[in-house]
C-alpha atoms as a printed R data frame, in Angstrom:
    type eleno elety resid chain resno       x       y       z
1   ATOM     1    CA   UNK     A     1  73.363 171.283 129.208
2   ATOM     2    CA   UNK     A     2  72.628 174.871 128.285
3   ATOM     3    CA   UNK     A     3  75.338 174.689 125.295
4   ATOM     4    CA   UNK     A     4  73.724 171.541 123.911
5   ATOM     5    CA   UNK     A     5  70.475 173.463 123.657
6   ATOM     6    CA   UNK     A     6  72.157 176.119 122.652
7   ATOM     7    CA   UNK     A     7  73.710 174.533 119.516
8   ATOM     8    CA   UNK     A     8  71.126 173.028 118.570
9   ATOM     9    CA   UNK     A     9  69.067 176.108 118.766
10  ATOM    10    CA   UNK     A    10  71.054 177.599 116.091
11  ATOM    11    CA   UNK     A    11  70.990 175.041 113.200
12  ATOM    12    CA   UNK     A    12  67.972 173.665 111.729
13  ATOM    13    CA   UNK     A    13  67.380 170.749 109.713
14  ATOM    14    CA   UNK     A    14  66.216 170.990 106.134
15  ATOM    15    CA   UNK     A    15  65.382 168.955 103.856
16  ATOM    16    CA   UNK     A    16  66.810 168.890 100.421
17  ATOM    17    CA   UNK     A    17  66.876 166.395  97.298
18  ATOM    18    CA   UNK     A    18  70.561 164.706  97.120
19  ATOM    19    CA   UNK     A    19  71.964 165.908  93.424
20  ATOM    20    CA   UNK     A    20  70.771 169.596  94.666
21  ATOM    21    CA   UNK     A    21  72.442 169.013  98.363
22  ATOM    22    CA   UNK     A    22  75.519 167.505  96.446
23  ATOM    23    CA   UNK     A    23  75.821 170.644  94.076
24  ATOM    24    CA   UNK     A    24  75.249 172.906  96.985
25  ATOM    25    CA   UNK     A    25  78.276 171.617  98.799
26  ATOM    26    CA   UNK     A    26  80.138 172.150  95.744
27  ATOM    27    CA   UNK     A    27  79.317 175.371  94.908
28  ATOM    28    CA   UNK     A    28  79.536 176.781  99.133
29  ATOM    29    CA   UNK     A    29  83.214 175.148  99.325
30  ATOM    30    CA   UNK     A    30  83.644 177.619  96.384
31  ATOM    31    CA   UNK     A    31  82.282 180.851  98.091
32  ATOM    32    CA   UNK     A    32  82.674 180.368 101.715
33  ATOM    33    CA   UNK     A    33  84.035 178.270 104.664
34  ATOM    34    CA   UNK     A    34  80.245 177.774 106.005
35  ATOM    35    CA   UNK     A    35  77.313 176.250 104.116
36  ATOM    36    CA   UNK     A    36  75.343 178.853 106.608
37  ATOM    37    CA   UNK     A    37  77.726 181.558 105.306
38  ATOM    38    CA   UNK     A    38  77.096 180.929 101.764
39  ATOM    39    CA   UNK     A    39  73.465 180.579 102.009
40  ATOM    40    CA   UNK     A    40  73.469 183.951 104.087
41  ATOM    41    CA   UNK     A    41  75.531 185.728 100.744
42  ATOM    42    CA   UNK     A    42  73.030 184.352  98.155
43  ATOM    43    CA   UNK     A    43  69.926 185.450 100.059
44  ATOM    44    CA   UNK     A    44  71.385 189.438 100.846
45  ATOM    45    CA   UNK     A    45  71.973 189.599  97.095
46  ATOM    46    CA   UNK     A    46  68.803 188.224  95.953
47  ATOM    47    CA   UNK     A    47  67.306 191.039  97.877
48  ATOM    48    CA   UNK     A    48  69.900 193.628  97.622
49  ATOM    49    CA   UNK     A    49  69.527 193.352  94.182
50  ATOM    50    CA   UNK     A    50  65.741 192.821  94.094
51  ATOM    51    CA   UNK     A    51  66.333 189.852  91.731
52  ATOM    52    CA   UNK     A    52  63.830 186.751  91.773
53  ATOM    53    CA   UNK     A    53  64.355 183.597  90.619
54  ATOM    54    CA   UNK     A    54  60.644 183.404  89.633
55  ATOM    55    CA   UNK     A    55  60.515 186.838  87.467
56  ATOM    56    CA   UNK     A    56  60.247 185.526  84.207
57  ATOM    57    CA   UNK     A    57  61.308 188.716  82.915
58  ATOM    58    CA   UNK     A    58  64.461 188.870  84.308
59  ATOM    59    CA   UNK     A    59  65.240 185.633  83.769
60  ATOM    60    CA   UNK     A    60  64.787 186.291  79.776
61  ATOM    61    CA   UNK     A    61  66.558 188.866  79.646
62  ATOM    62    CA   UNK     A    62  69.786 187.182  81.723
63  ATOM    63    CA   UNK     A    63  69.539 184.314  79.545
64  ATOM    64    CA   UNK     A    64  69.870 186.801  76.426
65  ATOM    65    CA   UNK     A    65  72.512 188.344  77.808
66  ATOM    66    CA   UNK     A    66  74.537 184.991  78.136
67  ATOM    67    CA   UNK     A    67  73.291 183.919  74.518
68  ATOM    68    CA   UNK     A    68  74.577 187.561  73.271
69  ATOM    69    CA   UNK     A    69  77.698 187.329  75.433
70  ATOM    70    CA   UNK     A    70  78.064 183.772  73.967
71  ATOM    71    CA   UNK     A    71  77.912 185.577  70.376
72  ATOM    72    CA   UNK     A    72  80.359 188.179  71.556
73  ATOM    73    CA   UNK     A    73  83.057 185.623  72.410
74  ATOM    74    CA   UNK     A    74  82.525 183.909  69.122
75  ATOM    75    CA   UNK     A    75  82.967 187.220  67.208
76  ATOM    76    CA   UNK     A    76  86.368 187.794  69.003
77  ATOM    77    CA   UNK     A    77  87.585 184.236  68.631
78  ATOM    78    CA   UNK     A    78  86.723 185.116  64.703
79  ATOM    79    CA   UNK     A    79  88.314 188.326  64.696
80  ATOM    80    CA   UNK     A    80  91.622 186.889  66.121
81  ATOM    81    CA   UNK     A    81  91.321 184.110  63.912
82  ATOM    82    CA   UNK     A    82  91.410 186.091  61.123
83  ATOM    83    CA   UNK     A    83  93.976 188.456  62.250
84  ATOM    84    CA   UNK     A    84  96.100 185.235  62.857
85  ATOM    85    CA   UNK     A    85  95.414 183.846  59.783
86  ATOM    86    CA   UNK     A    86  94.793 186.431  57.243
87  ATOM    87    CA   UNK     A    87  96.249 189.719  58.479
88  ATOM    88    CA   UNK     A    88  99.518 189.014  59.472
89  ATOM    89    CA   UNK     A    89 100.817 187.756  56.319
90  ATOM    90    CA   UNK     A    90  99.269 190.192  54.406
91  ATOM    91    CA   UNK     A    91 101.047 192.482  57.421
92  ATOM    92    CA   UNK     A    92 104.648 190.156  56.713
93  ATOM    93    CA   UNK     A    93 104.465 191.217  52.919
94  ATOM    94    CA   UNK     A    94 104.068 194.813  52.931
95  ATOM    95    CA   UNK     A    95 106.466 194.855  55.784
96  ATOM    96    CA   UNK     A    96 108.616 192.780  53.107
97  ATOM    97    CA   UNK     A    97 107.825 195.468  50.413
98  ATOM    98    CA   UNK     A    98 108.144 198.539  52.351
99  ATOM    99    CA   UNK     A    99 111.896 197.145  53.607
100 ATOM   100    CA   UNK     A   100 112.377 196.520  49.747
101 ATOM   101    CA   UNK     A   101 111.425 199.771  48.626
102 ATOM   102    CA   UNK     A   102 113.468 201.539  51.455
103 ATOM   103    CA   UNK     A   103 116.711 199.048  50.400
104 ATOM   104    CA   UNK     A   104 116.228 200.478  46.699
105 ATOM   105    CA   UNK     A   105 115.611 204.131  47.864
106 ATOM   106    CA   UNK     A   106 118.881 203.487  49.720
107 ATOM   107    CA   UNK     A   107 120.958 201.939  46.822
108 ATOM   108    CA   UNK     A   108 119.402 204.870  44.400
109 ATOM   109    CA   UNK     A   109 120.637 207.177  46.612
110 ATOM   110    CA   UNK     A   110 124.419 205.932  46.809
111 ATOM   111    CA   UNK     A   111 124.270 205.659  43.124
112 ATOM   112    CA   UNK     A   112 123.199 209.270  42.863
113 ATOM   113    CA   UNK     A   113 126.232 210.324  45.212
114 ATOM   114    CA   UNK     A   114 128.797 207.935  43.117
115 ATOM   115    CA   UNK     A   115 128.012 209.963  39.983
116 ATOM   116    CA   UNK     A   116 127.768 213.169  41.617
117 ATOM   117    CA   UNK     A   117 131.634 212.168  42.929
118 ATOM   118    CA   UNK     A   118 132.617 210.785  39.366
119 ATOM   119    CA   UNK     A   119 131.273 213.903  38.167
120 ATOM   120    CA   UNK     A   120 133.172 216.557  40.203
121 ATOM   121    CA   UNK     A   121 135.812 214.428  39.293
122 ATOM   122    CA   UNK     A   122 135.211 215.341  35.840
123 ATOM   123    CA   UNK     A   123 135.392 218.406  36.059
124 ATOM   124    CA   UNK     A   124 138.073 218.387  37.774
125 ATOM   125    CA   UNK     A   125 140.574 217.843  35.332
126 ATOM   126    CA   UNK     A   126 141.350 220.162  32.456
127 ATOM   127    CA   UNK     A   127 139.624 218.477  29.789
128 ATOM   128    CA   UNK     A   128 139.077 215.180  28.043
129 ATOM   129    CA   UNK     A   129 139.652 215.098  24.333
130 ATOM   130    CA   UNK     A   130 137.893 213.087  22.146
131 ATOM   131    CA   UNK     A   131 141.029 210.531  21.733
132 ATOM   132    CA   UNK     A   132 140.799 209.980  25.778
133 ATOM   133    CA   UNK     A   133 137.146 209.166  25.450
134 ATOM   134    CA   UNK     A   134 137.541 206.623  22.276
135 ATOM   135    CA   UNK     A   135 141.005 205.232  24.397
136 ATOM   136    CA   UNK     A   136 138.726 204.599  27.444
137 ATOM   137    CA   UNK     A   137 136.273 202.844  25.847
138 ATOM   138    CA   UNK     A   138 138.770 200.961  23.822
139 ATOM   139    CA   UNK     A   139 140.028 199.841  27.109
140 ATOM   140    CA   UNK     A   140 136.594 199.051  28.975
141 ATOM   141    CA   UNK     A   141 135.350 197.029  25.560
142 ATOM   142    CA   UNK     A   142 138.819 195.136  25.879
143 ATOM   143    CA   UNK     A   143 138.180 194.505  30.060
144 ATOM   144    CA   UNK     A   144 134.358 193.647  28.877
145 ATOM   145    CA   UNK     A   145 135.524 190.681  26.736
146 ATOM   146    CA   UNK     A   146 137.590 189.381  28.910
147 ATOM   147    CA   UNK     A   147 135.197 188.984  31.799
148 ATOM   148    CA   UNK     A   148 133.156 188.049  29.252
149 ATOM   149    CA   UNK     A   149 135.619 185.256  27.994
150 ATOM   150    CA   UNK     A   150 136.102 184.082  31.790
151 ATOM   151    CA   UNK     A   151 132.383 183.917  32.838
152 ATOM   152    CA   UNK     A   152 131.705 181.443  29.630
153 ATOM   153    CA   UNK     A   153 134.345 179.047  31.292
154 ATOM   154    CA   UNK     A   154 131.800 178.739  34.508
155 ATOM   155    CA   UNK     A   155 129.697 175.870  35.009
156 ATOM   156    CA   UNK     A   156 127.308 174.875  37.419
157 ATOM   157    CA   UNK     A   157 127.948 171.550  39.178
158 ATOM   158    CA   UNK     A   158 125.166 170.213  41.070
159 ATOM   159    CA   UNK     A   159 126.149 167.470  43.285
160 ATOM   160    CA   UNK     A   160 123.951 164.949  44.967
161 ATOM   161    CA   UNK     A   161 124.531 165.725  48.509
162 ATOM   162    CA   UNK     A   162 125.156 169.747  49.338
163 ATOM   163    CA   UNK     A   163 124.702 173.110  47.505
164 ATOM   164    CA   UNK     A   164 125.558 173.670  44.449
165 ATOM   165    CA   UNK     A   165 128.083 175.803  43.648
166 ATOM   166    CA   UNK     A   166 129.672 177.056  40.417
167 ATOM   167    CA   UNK     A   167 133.284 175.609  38.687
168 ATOM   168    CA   UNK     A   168 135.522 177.747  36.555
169 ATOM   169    CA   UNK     A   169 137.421 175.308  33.877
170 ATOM   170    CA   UNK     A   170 140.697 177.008  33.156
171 ATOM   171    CA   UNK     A   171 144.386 176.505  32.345
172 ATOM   172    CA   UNK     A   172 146.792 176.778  34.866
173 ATOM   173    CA   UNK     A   173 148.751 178.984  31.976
174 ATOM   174    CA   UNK     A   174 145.537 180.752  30.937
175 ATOM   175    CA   UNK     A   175 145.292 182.227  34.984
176 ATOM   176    CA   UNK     A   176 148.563 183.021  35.031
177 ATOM   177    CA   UNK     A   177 148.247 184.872  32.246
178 ATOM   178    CA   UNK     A   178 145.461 186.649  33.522
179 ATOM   179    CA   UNK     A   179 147.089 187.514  36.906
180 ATOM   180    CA   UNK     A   180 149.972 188.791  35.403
181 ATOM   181    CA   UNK     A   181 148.023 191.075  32.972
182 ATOM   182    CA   UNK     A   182 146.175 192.107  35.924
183 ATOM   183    CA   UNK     A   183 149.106 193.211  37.811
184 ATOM   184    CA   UNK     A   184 150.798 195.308  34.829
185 ATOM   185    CA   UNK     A   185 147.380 197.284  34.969
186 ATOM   186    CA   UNK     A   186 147.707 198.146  38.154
């Protein structure tokens, strides 16, 4: 009989409007195992903190700080937005340009080397006379034409399914003939 008393010595009864009751047992399953437990947490920091629900004060300047936090967020989401959007392809091109500029620096370079090679080479030999120099470009003007000569026999054929790739119309006699004076050059 003394634990019956007992419990119900230590709850008491109070009275409390339904939608508030209903959110209350929402929000204690949330914080604690005990509705008793989670009233006991609210009230120490109410007054550890010395806050009041009624201090009008306070309660301005909390809701300015969620309207101002609330700006906050909708600064970052901007700021990523236009990172996302803006930024990174502007990012994508100069990355784009810096990788082209470093490719030509690159082939500017080995060009540089090849006629620093071609030259020593030069130099090299005893001396070219003017009759080497006309022979040599006799010879490249010759070669010139006949690449040229070739490369007018290409034609671009465009099918209707695939790539499109390019066709060289020749003579069977016309490539042999070029093969063989190919070889003799050699």
């Amino acid at each position: 009989m003394e634990q019956e008393k007992k419990k119900k010595s230590e709850f008491s009864a109070i009275s409390i409007n339904r939608i508030t009751a209903g959110r209350y047992r929402e929000f204690s399953k949330k914080i604690s195992k005990s509705h008793t437990l989670t009233l006991e947490l609210m009230m120490d920091f109410f007054e550890g903190a010395n806050i009041s629900p009624k201090n009008k004060y306070l309660m301005n300047h909390m809701g300015f700080e969620h309207r101002l936090n609330k700006r906050f967020d909708y600064i970052e989401e901007l700021l990523r937005r236009i990172e996302r959007e803006q930024l990174k392809p502007t990012h994508n091109k100069l990355k784009k340009l810096f990788e082209y500029a470093e490719n030509e620096e690159k082939d500017r370079k080995e060009s540089l080397e090849f006629e620093k090679r071609m030259f020593k080479q030069s130099l090299k030999k005893d001396k070219i006379t003017q009759y080497d120099n006309y022979m040599l470009k006799e010879n490249w003007e010759k070669e010139r034409n006949k690449v040229l000569k070739l490369l007018n026999k290409v034609k671009l054929e465009k099918p209707r399914f695939g790539k499109a790739y390019f066709k060289l119309i020749i003579e069977q006699s016309d490539l042999e003939g070029l093969k063989e004076s190919l070889k003799q050059e050699l």
